[in-house]
Amino acid sequence: PGALAQVLGGALADRFGTQAVVMYSLLLALAVLAALSVPPLRELSDPASALAYPLAVDLLLVLCLGLALGCAIGGLLRKMVDENPQWPAFTAGILLQSACVVAFWLPVVSGAVSDWLAVSGTVFVMLFLLLLAGCLLFVIHGQLTDRNLRKAGAI
């Protein structure tokens, strides 16, 4: 669903603007990750009270996460092409390569952390923290871009 959602994210970015599509997609992904992070965090504080969602709820949340992240990547690809028109393939490739590196290392690192803490599902907590940092950087970049455009008189 994430790959198809990239097309949807790019189309929505063309229609509603890149900043809005990426921001709403990231916020939806953060909300889903927060919900998915509750069971591992509760298990960490009290292993006897391990809370788990029914399988259907887990599947729905993971599907929503894939759609939200796919839309965010589609919007980010659009933004990178717009901001770097002289190197669109290079900048888009860097974004996708970065996503692939995270997709490879995140399960490896989270597996090690899960074994170390003896808690399952830490991948969602780690992805939440990574996405939260990315969201903050995206907001800061947007504010800096707006400030630079105002100084240049383009806005």
mmCIF file of C-alpha atoms in Angstrom:
data_model
loop_
_atom_site.group_PDB
_atom_site.id
_atom_site.type_symbol
_atom_site.label_atom_id
_atom_site.label_comp_id
_atom_site.label_asym_id
_atom_site.label_seq_id
_atom_site.Cartn_x
_atom_site.Cartn_y
_atom_site.Cartn_z
ATOM 1 C CA PRO A 1 0.000 0.000 0.000
ATOM 2 C CA GLY A 2 2.916 2.388 0.632
ATOM 3 C CA ALA A 3 4.118 2.354 -2.977
ATOM 4 C CA LEU A 4 0.631 3.070 -4.321
ATOM 5 C CA ALA A 5 0.185 5.758 -1.688
ATOM 6 C CA GLN A 6 3.284 7.546 -3.048
ATOM 7 C CA VAL A 7 1.366 8.182 -6.268
ATOM 8 C CA LEU A 8 -1.606 9.410 -4.252
ATOM 9 C CA GLY A 9 0.672 11.628 -2.144
ATOM 10 C CA GLY A 10 2.227 13.207 -5.240
ATOM 11 C CA ALA A 11 -1.203 13.848 -6.756
ATOM 12 C CA LEU A 12 -2.499 15.355 -3.525
ATOM 13 C CA ALA A 13 0.626 17.522 -3.279
ATOM 14 C CA ASP A 14 -0.042 18.830 -6.787
ATOM 15 C CA ARG A 15 -3.604 19.681 -5.831
ATOM 16 C CA PHE A 16 -3.352 20.903 -2.223
ATOM 17 C CA GLY A 17 0.308 21.830 -1.823
ATOM 18 C CA THR A 18 3.295 19.856 -0.719
ATOM 19 C CA GLN A 19 3.600 21.336 2.759
ATOM 20 C CA ALA A 20 0.025 20.483 3.744
ATOM 21 C CA VAL A 21 0.048 16.948 2.328
ATOM 22 C CA VAL A 22 3.365 16.026 3.916
ATOM 23 C CA MET A 23 2.462 17.577 7.258
ATOM 24 C CA TYR A 24 -0.943 15.878 7.524
ATOM 25 C CA SER A 25 0.541 12.571 6.378
ATOM 26 C CA LEU A 26 3.300 12.767 8.985
ATOM 27 C CA LEU A 27 0.833 13.698 11.718
ATOM 28 C CA LEU A 28 -1.397 10.751 10.791
ATOM 29 C CA ALA A 29 1.651 8.457 10.821
ATOM 30 C CA LEU A 30 2.671 9.799 14.241
ATOM 31 C CA ALA A 31 -0.840 9.160 15.606
ATOM 32 C CA VAL A 32 -0.823 5.589 14.284
ATOM 33 C CA LEU A 33 2.676 4.970 15.631
ATOM 34 C CA ALA A 34 1.641 6.347 19.018
ATOM 35 C CA ALA A 35 -1.213 3.820 19.081
ATOM 36 C CA LEU A 36 1.110 1.003 18.011
ATOM 37 C CA SER A 37 3.675 2.036 20.633
ATOM 38 C CA VAL A 38 1.303 1.717 23.589
ATOM 39 C CA PRO A 39 1.564 -2.089 24.055
ATOM 40 C CA PRO A 40 5.396 -2.218 24.054
ATOM 41 C CA LEU A 41 5.672 0.724 26.450
ATOM 42 C CA ARG A 42 3.133 -0.781 28.807
ATOM 43 C CA GLU A 43 4.922 -4.146 28.660
ATOM 44 C CA LEU A 44 8.183 -2.374 29.545
ATOM 45 C CA SER A 45 6.713 -0.781 32.678
ATOM 46 C CA ASP A 46 4.752 -3.849 33.826
ATOM 47 C CA PRO A 47 5.423 -7.116 31.964
ATOM 48 C CA ALA A 48 2.478 -8.862 33.664
ATOM 49 C CA SER A 49 -0.022 -6.398 32.189
ATOM 50 C CA ALA A 50 1.026 -6.764 28.566
ATOM 51 C CA LEU A 51 -1.655 -5.149 26.465
ATOM 52 C CA ALA A 52 -2.138 -6.311 22.898
ATOM 53 C CA TYR A 53 -4.569 -5.218 20.206
ATOM 54 C CA PRO A 54 -6.640 -7.765 18.316
ATOM 55 C CA LEU A 55 -5.010 -8.850 15.046
ATOM 56 C CA ALA A 56 -7.567 -6.963 12.931
ATOM 57 C CA VAL A 57 -6.799 -3.706 14.766
ATOM 58 C CA ASP A 58 -3.049 -4.247 14.368
ATOM 59 C CA LEU A 59 -3.464 -4.914 10.651
ATOM 60 C CA LEU A 60 -5.637 -1.827 10.189
ATOM 61 C CA LEU A 61 -3.146 0.361 12.046
ATOM 62 C CA VAL A 62 -0.195 -0.969 10.032
ATOM 63 C CA LEU A 63 -2.151 -0.433 6.786
ATOM 64 C CA CYS A 64 -2.924 3.162 7.809
ATOM 65 C CA LEU A 65 0.751 3.654 8.680
ATOM 66 C CA GLY A 66 1.831 2.399 5.246
ATOM 67 C CA LEU A 67 -0.659 4.686 3.492
ATOM 68 C CA ALA A 68 0.342 7.721 5.555
ATOM 69 C CA LEU A 69 4.074 7.181 5.056
ATOM 70 C CA GLY A 70 3.553 6.505 1.350
ATOM 71 C CA CYS A 71 1.655 9.775 0.939
ATOM 72 C CA ALA A 72 4.378 11.603 2.878
ATOM 73 C CA ILE A 73 7.116 10.173 0.636
ATOM 74 C CA GLY A 74 5.127 11.058 -2.490
ATOM 75 C CA GLY A 75 4.747 14.635 -1.250
ATOM 76 C CA LEU A 76 8.412 14.830 -0.252
ATOM 77 C CA LEU A 77 9.469 13.593 -3.686
ATOM 78 C CA ARG A 78 7.372 16.367 -5.229
ATOM 79 C CA LYS A 79 8.964 18.920 -2.890
ATOM 80 C CA MET A 80 12.492 17.751 -3.693
ATOM 81 C CA VAL A 81 11.854 17.945 -7.428
ATOM 82 C CA ASP A 82 10.371 21.448 -7.040
ATOM 83 C CA GLU A 83 13.258 22.710 -4.909
ATOM 84 C CA ASN A 84 15.985 21.112 -7.052
ATOM 85 C CA PRO A 85 14.805 21.362 -10.669
ATOM 86 C CA GLN A 86 18.350 21.005 -12.028
ATOM 87 C CA TRP A 87 18.886 17.641 -10.281
ATOM 88 C CA PRO A 88 15.447 16.024 -9.873
ATOM 89 C CA ALA A 89 16.518 12.403 -10.346
ATOM 90 C CA PHE A 90 19.523 12.776 -8.028
ATOM 91 C CA THR A 91 17.576 14.374 -5.171
ATOM 92 C CA ALA A 92 14.672 11.944 -5.489
ATOM 93 C CA GLY A 93 17.159 9.074 -5.495
ATOM 94 C CA ILE A 94 18.800 10.373 -2.325
ATOM 95 C CA LEU A 95 15.416 10.485 -0.578
ATOM 96 C CA LEU A 96 14.487 6.970 -1.660
ATOM 97 C CA GLN A 97 17.945 5.615 -0.808
ATOM 98 C CA SER A 98 17.683 7.141 2.663
ATOM 99 C CA ALA A 99 14.295 5.470 3.139
ATOM 100 C CA CYS A 100 15.774 2.128 2.060
ATOM 101 C CA VAL A 101 18.662 2.453 4.516
ATOM 102 C CA VAL A 102 16.247 3.173 7.367
ATOM 103 C CA ALA A 103 14.000 0.295 6.252
ATOM 104 C CA PHE A 104 17.005 -2.030 6.421
ATOM 105 C CA TRP A 105 18.571 -0.889 9.701
ATOM 106 C CA LEU A 106 15.424 -0.201 11.722
ATOM 107 C CA PRO A 107 14.426 -3.886 12.102
ATOM 108 C CA VAL A 108 18.022 -4.859 12.860
ATOM 109 C CA VAL A 109 18.442 -2.245 15.583
ATOM 110 C CA SER A 110 14.944 -2.700 17.002
ATOM 111 C CA GLY A 111 15.483 -6.466 17.153
ATOM 112 C CA ALA A 112 18.634 -5.923 19.187
ATOM 113 C CA VAL A 113 16.842 -3.469 21.481
ATOM 114 C CA SER A 114 13.882 -5.854 21.852
ATOM 115 C CA ASP A 115 16.232 -8.664 22.866
ATOM 116 C CA TRP A 116 18.122 -6.400 25.252
ATOM 117 C CA LEU A 117 14.949 -5.098 26.948
ATOM 118 C CA ALA A 118 13.014 -8.370 26.550
ATOM 119 C CA VAL A 119 10.097 -6.368 25.125
ATOM 120 C CA SER A 120 8.514 -6.986 21.750
ATOM 121 C CA GLY A 121 7.367 -4.240 19.403
ATOM 122 C CA THR A 122 10.012 -1.621 20.118
ATOM 123 C CA VAL A 123 10.250 -1.007 16.371
ATOM 124 C CA PHE A 124 7.134 1.178 16.585
ATOM 125 C CA VAL A 125 8.570 3.250 19.423
ATOM 126 C CA MET A 126 11.828 3.749 17.531
ATOM 127 C CA LEU A 127 10.008 4.629 14.302
ATOM 128 C CA PHE A 128 7.826 7.077 16.248
ATOM 129 C CA LEU A 129 10.911 8.849 17.588
ATOM 130 C CA LEU A 130 12.563 8.947 14.143
ATOM 131 C CA LEU A 131 9.390 10.272 12.535
ATOM 132 C CA LEU A 132 8.915 12.862 15.274
ATOM 133 C CA ALA A 133 12.445 14.165 14.646
ATOM 134 C CA GLY A 134 11.784 14.193 10.885
ATOM 135 C CA CYS A 135 8.525 16.063 11.397
ATOM 136 C CA LEU A 136 10.254 18.711 13.503
ATOM 137 C CA LEU A 137 12.977 19.117 10.868
ATOM 138 C CA PHE A 138 10.325 19.438 8.155
ATOM 139 C CA VAL A 139 8.564 22.216 10.086
ATOM 140 C CA ILE A 140 11.852 24.037 10.725
ATOM 141 C CA HIS A 141 12.794 23.759 7.038
ATOM 142 C CA GLY A 142 9.410 25.171 6.030
ATOM 143 C CA GLN A 143 9.774 28.125 8.382
ATOM 144 C CA LEU A 144 13.312 28.861 7.182
ATOM 145 C CA THR A 145 12.192 28.669 3.550
ATOM 146 C CA ASP A 146 9.313 31.072 4.215
ATOM 147 C CA ARG A 147 11.636 33.468 6.041
ATOM 148 C CA ASN A 148 14.149 33.424 3.169
ATOM 149 C CA LEU A 149 11.406 34.020 0.597
ATOM 150 C CA ARG A 150 10.083 36.971 2.609
ATOM 151 C CA LYS A 151 13.581 38.478 2.801
ATOM 152 C CA ALA A 152 13.969 38.054 -0.957
ATOM 153 C CA GLY A 153 10.566 39.697 -1.506
ATOM 154 C CA ALA A 154 9.078 36.648 -3.238
ATOM 155 C CA ILE A 155 6.157 36.455 -0.761
#
